[in-house]
Amino acid sequence: MAATDGALSDPLLSLRISIASNRAPIPTTSADATAASDATENLAIATHLQFSDPNHQSFPLNAPTRFISSDEPVDLRSIYFAWQKKDVAIPDYIASAQQLNEELSTSGGAGGKVQNLVFVERLDLITWLEGASDESEYIKPLDSDATAAQAVGSAQVASGTVGGVAAISSGAASGRPGKTIDPRLQEIYNGERKMGDRNSVLRGIKPT
């Protein structure tokens, strides 16, 4: 379970694993989201990013990551935003970042600021997140590089990307009771969306 434990403590690795397993994290307005109403596709009001893989866990969007730009750690919101915009042209990415920063600073916004990554940084980040490379000149290594490789490999097996034995849920393996999740939120977790399709984020969530 060493790989999973390493992923649980690191938001950047958790995002990489979620991409490998095709289970997108969900922006939420609370740290312990259990209802569909806690989820939002609006990064201007979201405060946390909740993952279902490798385990149900949540990280603050303003948490610093191991990705370093201009000698400073880049926050998780900026990392996730760059991933969402991985397929758009540079001018569109910059314009979207400016718009999001304006919304973050308004009344009702979550506050903070999205960092605009330069082209080389964004390319390096996306390449690493997609698993095309295990190294990045901008990412500080974990204590054990093997932890990251094992975690991503396990996620690929679980998603069917590569062969392997059937995956066992971390809750069952540890013997701990699972968290009670709103069925609508669980439906999102169960693969309703694909990570690469930014237009499908949180599709199906309707106000009740």
PDB file of C-alpha atoms in Angstrom:
ATOM      1  CA  MET A   1       0.000   0.000   0.000  1.00  0.00           C
ATOM      2  CA  ALA A   2       3.063   2.276  -0.059  1.00  0.00           C
ATOM      3  CA  ALA A   3       2.136   3.729  -3.444  1.00  0.00           C
ATOM      4  CA  THR A   4      -1.354   4.606  -2.308  1.00  0.00           C
ATOM      5  CA  ASP A   5      -0.080   6.160   0.911  1.00  0.00           C
ATOM      6  CA  GLY A   6       2.311   8.345  -1.089  1.00  0.00           C
ATOM      7  CA  ALA A   7      -0.483   9.435  -3.404  1.00  0.00           C
ATOM      8  CA  LEU A   8      -2.755  10.305  -0.501  1.00  0.00           C
ATOM      9  CA  SER A   9      -0.267  12.849   0.789  1.00  0.00           C
ATOM     10  CA  ASP A  10       0.496  14.517  -2.532  1.00  0.00           C
ATOM     11  CA  PRO A  11      -2.091  16.427  -4.614  1.00  0.00           C
ATOM     12  CA  LEU A  12       0.075  16.445  -7.756  1.00  0.00           C
ATOM     13  CA  LEU A  13       0.521  12.683  -7.745  1.00  0.00           C
ATOM     14  CA  SER A  14      -3.174  12.198  -6.946  1.00  0.00           C
ATOM     15  CA  LEU A  15      -4.068  14.213 -10.044  1.00  0.00           C
ATOM     16  CA  ARG A  16      -1.705  12.130 -12.155  1.00  0.00           C
ATOM     17  CA  ILE A  17      -3.245   8.905 -10.852  1.00  0.00           C
ATOM     18  CA  SER A  18      -6.779  10.150 -11.519  1.00  0.00           C
ATOM     19  CA  ILE A  19      -5.809  10.924 -15.110  1.00  0.00           C
ATOM     20  CA  ALA A  20      -4.256   7.476 -15.543  1.00  0.00           C
ATOM     21  CA  SER A  21      -7.431   5.831 -14.252  1.00  0.00           C
ATOM     22  CA  ASN A  22      -9.779   8.112 -16.269  1.00  0.00           C
ATOM     23  CA  ARG A  23     -11.551   9.258 -13.103  1.00  0.00           C
ATOM     24  CA  ALA A  24     -11.539  13.038 -13.019  1.00  0.00           C
ATOM     25  CA  PRO A  25     -11.410  14.845  -9.675  1.00  0.00           C
ATOM     26  CA  ILE A  26     -14.327  17.123  -8.849  1.00  0.00           C
ATOM     27  CA  PRO A  27     -14.062  20.766  -7.731  1.00  0.00           C
ATOM     28  CA  THR A  28     -16.166  21.258  -4.604  1.00  0.00           C
ATOM     29  CA  THR A  29     -17.213  24.050  -2.277  1.00  0.00           C
ATOM     30  CA  SER A  30     -16.389  22.117   0.889  1.00  0.00           C
ATOM     31  CA  ALA A  31     -13.576  19.967   2.177  1.00  0.00           C
ATOM     32  CA  ASP A  32     -15.773  16.931   2.854  1.00  0.00           C
ATOM     33  CA  ALA A  33     -18.233  16.910  -0.033  1.00  0.00           C
ATOM     34  CA  THR A  34     -20.783  14.096   0.157  1.00  0.00           C
ATOM     35  CA  ALA A  35     -23.675  15.602  -1.846  1.00  0.00           C
ATOM     36  CA  ALA A  36     -23.995  16.580  -5.482  1.00  0.00           C
ATOM     37  CA  SER A  37     -24.782  20.129  -4.387  1.00  0.00           C
ATOM     38  CA  ASP A  38     -21.224  20.404  -3.020  1.00  0.00           C
ATOM     39  CA  ALA A  39     -19.779  19.888  -6.502  1.00  0.00           C
ATOM     40  CA  THR A  40     -19.239  22.756  -8.920  1.00  0.00           C
ATOM     41  CA  GLU A  41     -17.625  23.218 -12.305  1.00  0.00           C
ATOM     42  CA  ASN A  42     -16.888  26.846 -11.443  1.00  0.00           C
ATOM     43  CA  LEU A  43     -13.263  27.138 -10.307  1.00  0.00           C
ATOM     44  CA  ALA A  44     -13.944  30.701  -9.176  1.00  0.00           C
ATOM     45  CA  ILE A  45     -16.029  29.493  -6.225  1.00  0.00           C
ATOM     46  CA  ALA A  46     -14.562  26.020  -5.651  1.00  0.00           C
ATOM     47  CA  THR A  47     -12.337  25.661  -2.602  1.00  0.00           C
ATOM     48  CA  HIS A  48     -11.268  22.024  -2.838  1.00  0.00           C
ATOM     49  CA  LEU A  49     -10.549  19.293  -5.365  1.00  0.00           C
ATOM     50  CA  GLN A  50     -12.035  15.928  -4.414  1.00  0.00           C
ATOM     51  CA  PHE A  51     -10.634  12.681  -5.771  1.00  0.00           C
ATOM     52  CA  SER A  52     -12.194   9.235  -5.961  1.00  0.00           C
ATOM     53  CA  ASP A  53      -8.966   7.526  -7.017  1.00  0.00           C
ATOM     54  CA  PRO A  54      -6.859   6.106  -5.433  1.00  0.00           C
ATOM     55  CA  ASN A  55      -9.213   6.876  -2.538  1.00  0.00           C
ATOM     56  CA  HIS A  56     -11.862   9.412  -1.576  1.00  0.00           C
ATOM     57  CA  GLN A  57      -9.751  12.399  -0.536  1.00  0.00           C
ATOM     58  CA  SER A  58      -9.824  16.159  -0.801  1.00  0.00           C
ATOM     59  CA  PHE A  59      -7.144  18.833  -1.216  1.00  0.00           C
ATOM     60  CA  PRO A  60      -7.532  22.622  -0.891  1.00  0.00           C
ATOM     61  CA  LEU A  61      -7.234  24.282  -4.283  1.00  0.00           C
ATOM     62  CA  ASN A  62      -4.864  26.836  -2.784  1.00  0.00           C
ATOM     63  CA  ALA A  63      -2.510  24.088  -1.582  1.00  0.00           C
ATOM     64  CA  PRO A  64       1.045  24.426  -2.919  1.00  0.00           C
ATOM     65  CA  THR A  65       2.305  21.590  -5.113  1.00  0.00           C
ATOM     66  CA  ARG A  66       5.711  20.218  -6.027  1.00  0.00           C
ATOM     67  CA  PHE A  67       5.566  22.029  -9.382  1.00  0.00           C
ATOM     68  CA  ILE A  68       7.944  24.990  -9.175  1.00  0.00           C
ATOM     69  CA  SER A  69       7.707  28.126 -11.330  1.00  0.00           C
ATOM     70  CA  SER A  70       9.958  31.148 -10.795  1.00  0.00           C
ATOM     71  CA  ASP A  71      11.317  29.457  -7.658  1.00  0.00           C
ATOM     72  CA  GLU A  72       7.851  29.295  -6.096  1.00  0.00           C
ATOM     73  CA  PRO A  73       5.453  26.335  -5.732  1.00  0.00           C
ATOM     74  CA  VAL A  74       2.394  26.500  -7.990  1.00  0.00           C
ATOM     75  CA  ASP A  75      -0.943  26.010  -6.252  1.00  0.00           C
ATOM     76  CA  LEU A  76      -3.306  23.148  -7.086  1.00  0.00           C
ATOM     77  CA  ARG A  77      -5.919  25.439  -8.657  1.00  0.00           C
ATOM     78  CA  SER A  78      -3.377  26.668 -11.218  1.00  0.00           C
ATOM     79  CA  ILE A  79      -2.263  23.093 -11.936  1.00  0.00           C
ATOM     80  CA  TYR A  80      -5.815  21.815 -12.401  1.00  0.00           C
ATOM     81  CA  PHE A  81      -6.750  24.838 -14.526  1.00  0.00           C
ATOM     82  CA  ALA A  82      -3.730  24.267 -16.786  1.00  0.00           C
ATOM     83  CA  TRP A  83      -4.819  20.641 -17.222  1.00  0.00           C
ATOM     84  CA  GLN A  84      -8.378  21.686 -18.061  1.00  0.00           C
ATOM     85  CA  LYS A  85      -7.029  24.041 -20.720  1.00  0.00           C
ATOM     86  CA  LYS A  86      -4.413  21.643 -22.088  1.00  0.00           C
ATOM     87  CA  ASP A  87      -5.982  21.568 -25.564  1.00  0.00           C
ATOM     88  CA  VAL A  88      -6.599  25.295 -26.031  1.00  0.00           C
ATOM     89  CA  ALA A  89      -4.313  27.763 -27.785  1.00  0.00           C
ATOM     90  CA  ILE A  90      -1.983  29.934 -25.707  1.00  0.00           C
ATOM     91  CA  PRO A  91      -3.990  33.177 -26.222  1.00  0.00           C
ATOM     92  CA  ASP A  92      -7.188  31.412 -25.110  1.00  0.00           C
ATOM     93  CA  TYR A  93      -5.433  29.955 -22.067  1.00  0.00           C
ATOM     94  CA  ILE A  94      -4.138  33.370 -21.054  1.00  0.00           C
ATOM     95  CA  ALA A  95      -7.523  35.018 -21.583  1.00  0.00           C
ATOM     96  CA  SER A  96      -9.288  32.322 -19.586  1.00  0.00           C
ATOM     97  CA  ALA A  97      -6.800  32.711 -16.739  1.00  0.00           C
ATOM     98  CA  GLN A  98      -7.381  36.461 -16.652  1.00  0.00           C
ATOM     99  CA  GLN A  99     -11.140  35.967 -16.568  1.00  0.00           C
ATOM    100  CA  LEU A 100     -10.892  33.386 -13.786  1.00  0.00           C
ATOM    101  CA  ASN A 101      -8.684  35.694 -11.722  1.00  0.00           C
ATOM    102  CA  GLU A 102     -11.265  38.446 -12.030  1.00  0.00           C
ATOM    103  CA  GLU A 103     -14.004  36.083 -10.849  1.00  0.00           C
ATOM    104  CA  LEU A 104     -11.871  34.804  -7.969  1.00  0.00           C
ATOM    105  CA  SER A 105     -11.439  38.347  -6.659  1.00  0.00           C
ATOM    106  CA  THR A 106     -15.132  39.299  -6.765  1.00  0.00           C
ATOM    107  CA  SER A 107     -17.567  38.985  -3.890  1.00  0.00           C
ATOM    108  CA  GLY A 108     -18.453  35.331  -3.564  1.00  0.00           C
ATOM    109  CA  GLY A 109     -15.244  34.240  -5.245  1.00  0.00           C
ATOM    110  CA  ALA A 110     -12.875  31.821  -3.523  1.00  0.00           C
ATOM    111  CA  GLY A 111     -10.029  34.322  -3.565  1.00  0.00           C
ATOM    112  CA  GLY A 112      -6.470  33.731  -4.620  1.00  0.00           C
ATOM    113  CA  LYS A 113      -5.075  33.901  -8.116  1.00  0.00           C
ATOM    114  CA  VAL A 114      -4.402  31.435 -10.909  1.00  0.00           C
ATOM    115  CA  GLN A 115      -0.797  31.441 -12.011  1.00  0.00           C
ATOM    116  CA  ASN A 116      -0.326  31.667 -15.753  1.00  0.00           C
ATOM    117  CA  LEU A 117       2.208  29.019 -16.725  1.00  0.00           C
ATOM    118  CA  VAL A 118       4.435  29.729 -19.703  1.00  0.00           C
ATOM    119  CA  PHE A 119       4.269  27.386 -22.697  1.00  0.00           C
ATOM    120  CA  VAL A 120       7.296  25.257 -21.754  1.00  0.00           C
ATOM    121  CA  GLU A 121       6.058  24.823 -18.174  1.00  0.00           C
ATOM    122  CA  ARG A 122       2.541  23.914 -19.261  1.00  0.00           C
ATOM    123  CA  LEU A 123       3.852  21.416 -21.833  1.00  0.00           C
ATOM    124  CA  ASP A 124       6.146  19.836 -19.258  1.00  0.00           C
ATOM    125  CA  LEU A 125       3.296  19.607 -16.728  1.00  0.00           C
ATOM    126  CA  ILE A 126       0.830  18.024 -19.152  1.00  0.00           C
ATOM    127  CA  THR A 127       3.423  15.520 -20.380  1.00  0.00           C
ATOM    128  CA  TRP A 128       4.098  14.448 -16.794  1.00  0.00           C
ATOM    129  CA  LEU A 129       0.431  14.350 -15.771  1.00  0.00           C
ATOM    130  CA  GLU A 130      -0.429  12.153 -18.753  1.00  0.00           C
ATOM    131  CA  GLY A 131       2.320   9.709 -17.813  1.00  0.00           C
ATOM    132  CA  ALA A 132       4.323  10.272 -20.998  1.00  0.00           C
ATOM    133  CA  SER A 133       7.313  11.118 -18.806  1.00  0.00           C
ATOM    134  CA  ASP A 134       8.260  10.160 -15.258  1.00  0.00           C
ATOM    135  CA  GLU A 135      10.564  13.133 -14.862  1.00  0.00           C
ATOM    136  CA  SER A 136      10.053  16.892 -14.931  1.00  0.00           C
ATOM    137  CA  GLU A 137      12.575  19.658 -14.462  1.00  0.00           C
ATOM    138  CA  TYR A 138       9.881  21.708 -12.735  1.00  0.00           C
ATOM    139  CA  ILE A 139       8.610  19.067 -10.274  1.00  0.00           C
ATOM    140  CA  LYS A 140      10.405  18.280  -7.034  1.00  0.00           C
ATOM    141  CA  PRO A 141      10.701  14.507  -6.664  1.00  0.00           C
ATOM    142  CA  LEU A 142       8.952  12.567  -3.947  1.00  0.00           C
ATOM    143  CA  ASP A 143      11.084  10.842  -1.331  1.00  0.00           C
ATOM    144  CA  SER A 144      10.748   7.712  -3.464  1.00  0.00           C
ATOM    145  CA  ASP A 145      10.348   7.985  -7.226  1.00  0.00           C
ATOM    146  CA  ALA A 146       9.287   4.331  -7.203  1.00  0.00           C
ATOM    147  CA  THR A 147       6.211   5.330  -5.208  1.00  0.00           C
ATOM    148  CA  ALA A 148       4.946   7.517  -8.032  1.00  0.00           C
ATOM    149  CA  ALA A 149       5.649   4.948 -10.733  1.00  0.00           C
ATOM    150  CA  GLN A 150       3.935   2.180  -8.776  1.00  0.00           C
ATOM    151  CA  ALA A 151       0.890   4.343  -8.042  1.00  0.00           C
ATOM    152  CA  VAL A 152       0.419   5.343 -11.681  1.00  0.00           C
ATOM    153  CA  GLY A 153       0.949   1.763 -12.829  1.00  0.00           C
ATOM    154  CA  SER A 154      -1.684   0.526 -10.398  1.00  0.00           C
ATOM    155  CA  ALA A 155      -4.133   3.129 -11.681  1.00  0.00           C
ATOM    156  CA  GLN A 156      -3.553   2.041 -15.275  1.00  0.00           C
ATOM    157  CA  VAL A 157      -4.212  -1.575 -14.350  1.00  0.00           C
ATOM    158  CA  ALA A 158      -7.388  -0.648 -12.494  1.00  0.00           C
ATOM    159  CA  SER A 159      -8.680   1.385 -15.446  1.00  0.00           C
ATOM    160  CA  GLY A 160      -7.874  -1.341 -17.973  1.00  0.00           C
ATOM    161  CA  THR A 161      -5.170   0.702 -19.698  1.00  0.00           C
ATOM    162  CA  VAL A 162      -2.740  -2.140 -19.086  1.00  0.00           C
ATOM    163  CA  GLY A 163      -3.264  -5.748 -18.026  1.00  0.00           C
ATOM    164  CA  GLY A 164      -3.357  -6.956 -14.462  1.00  0.00           C
ATOM    165  CA  VAL A 165      -5.435  -8.565 -11.789  1.00  0.00           C
ATOM    166  CA  ALA A 166      -8.712  -7.076 -10.674  1.00  0.00           C
ATOM    167  CA  ALA A 167      -8.329  -4.063  -8.400  1.00  0.00           C
ATOM    168  CA  ILE A 168      -9.497  -4.147  -4.784  1.00  0.00           C
ATOM    169  CA  SER A 169     -10.880  -0.953  -3.340  1.00  0.00           C
ATOM    170  CA  SER A 170      -8.681   0.672  -0.722  1.00  0.00           C
ATOM    171  CA  GLY A 171     -11.551   0.749   1.735  1.00  0.00           C
ATOM    172  CA  ALA A 172     -12.081  -2.991   1.467  1.00  0.00           C
ATOM    173  CA  ALA A 173      -8.372  -3.729   1.664  1.00  0.00           C
ATOM    174  CA  SER A 174      -7.939  -1.704   4.833  1.00  0.00           C
ATOM    175  CA  GLY A 175     -11.078  -3.013   6.470  1.00  0.00           C
ATOM    176  CA  ARG A 176     -12.305   0.515   7.091  1.00  0.00           C
ATOM    177  CA  PRO A 177     -15.946   1.419   6.471  1.00  0.00           C
ATOM    178  CA  GLY A 178     -16.508   3.517   3.369  1.00  0.00           C
ATOM    179  CA  LYS A 179     -17.799   7.068   3.465  1.00  0.00           C
ATOM    180  CA  THR A 180     -21.488   7.516   2.692  1.00  0.00           C
ATOM    181  CA  ILE A 181     -21.691   9.377  -0.608  1.00  0.00           C
ATOM    182  CA  ASP A 182     -24.708  10.927  -2.261  1.00  0.00           C
ATOM    183  CA  PRO A 183     -25.726   8.559  -5.104  1.00  0.00           C
ATOM    184  CA  ARG A 184     -25.629  11.389  -7.634  1.00  0.00           C
ATOM    185  CA  LEU A 185     -22.088  12.295  -6.618  1.00  0.00           C
ATOM    186  CA  GLN A 186     -21.116   8.625  -6.702  1.00  0.00           C
ATOM    187  CA  GLU A 187     -22.479   8.423 -10.245  1.00  0.00           C
ATOM    188  CA  ILE A 188     -20.038  11.146 -11.224  1.00  0.00           C
ATOM    189  CA  TYR A 189     -17.213   9.196  -9.617  1.00  0.00           C
ATOM    190  CA  ASN A 190     -18.184   6.008 -11.429  1.00  0.00           C
ATOM    191  CA  GLY A 191     -16.920   7.211 -14.782  1.00  0.00           C
ATOM    192  CA  GLU A 192     -19.629   9.459 -16.133  1.00  0.00           C
ATOM    193  CA  ARG A 193     -16.954  11.803 -17.473  1.00  0.00           C
ATOM    194  CA  LYS A 194     -13.570  11.368 -19.116  1.00  0.00           C
ATOM    195  CA  MET A 195     -10.712  13.515 -17.838  1.00  0.00           C
ATOM    196  CA  GLY A 196      -9.661  14.711 -21.289  1.00  0.00           C
ATOM    197  CA  ASP A 197     -13.037  16.204 -22.190  1.00  0.00           C
ATOM    198  CA  ARG A 198     -13.200  19.522 -20.402  1.00  0.00           C
ATOM    199  CA  ASN A 199     -16.679  20.228 -21.814  1.00  0.00           C
ATOM    200  CA  SER A 200     -18.099  17.201 -20.009  1.00  0.00           C
ATOM    201  CA  VAL A 201     -16.972  18.189 -16.508  1.00  0.00           C
ATOM    202  CA  LEU A 202     -19.771  17.534 -14.043  1.00  0.00           C
ATOM    203  CA  ARG A 203     -22.268  16.917 -16.826  1.00  0.00           C
ATOM    204  CA  GLY A 204     -25.549  15.815 -15.394  1.00  0.00           C
ATOM    205  CA  ILE A 205     -25.490  17.748 -12.109  1.00  0.00           C
ATOM    206  CA  LYS A 206     -28.690  19.708 -11.912  1.00  0.00           C
ATOM    207  CA  PRO A 207     -29.931  21.975  -9.126  1.00  0.00           C
ATOM    208  CA  THR A 208     -32.527  20.240  -6.965  1.00  0.00           C
TER     209      THR A 208
END
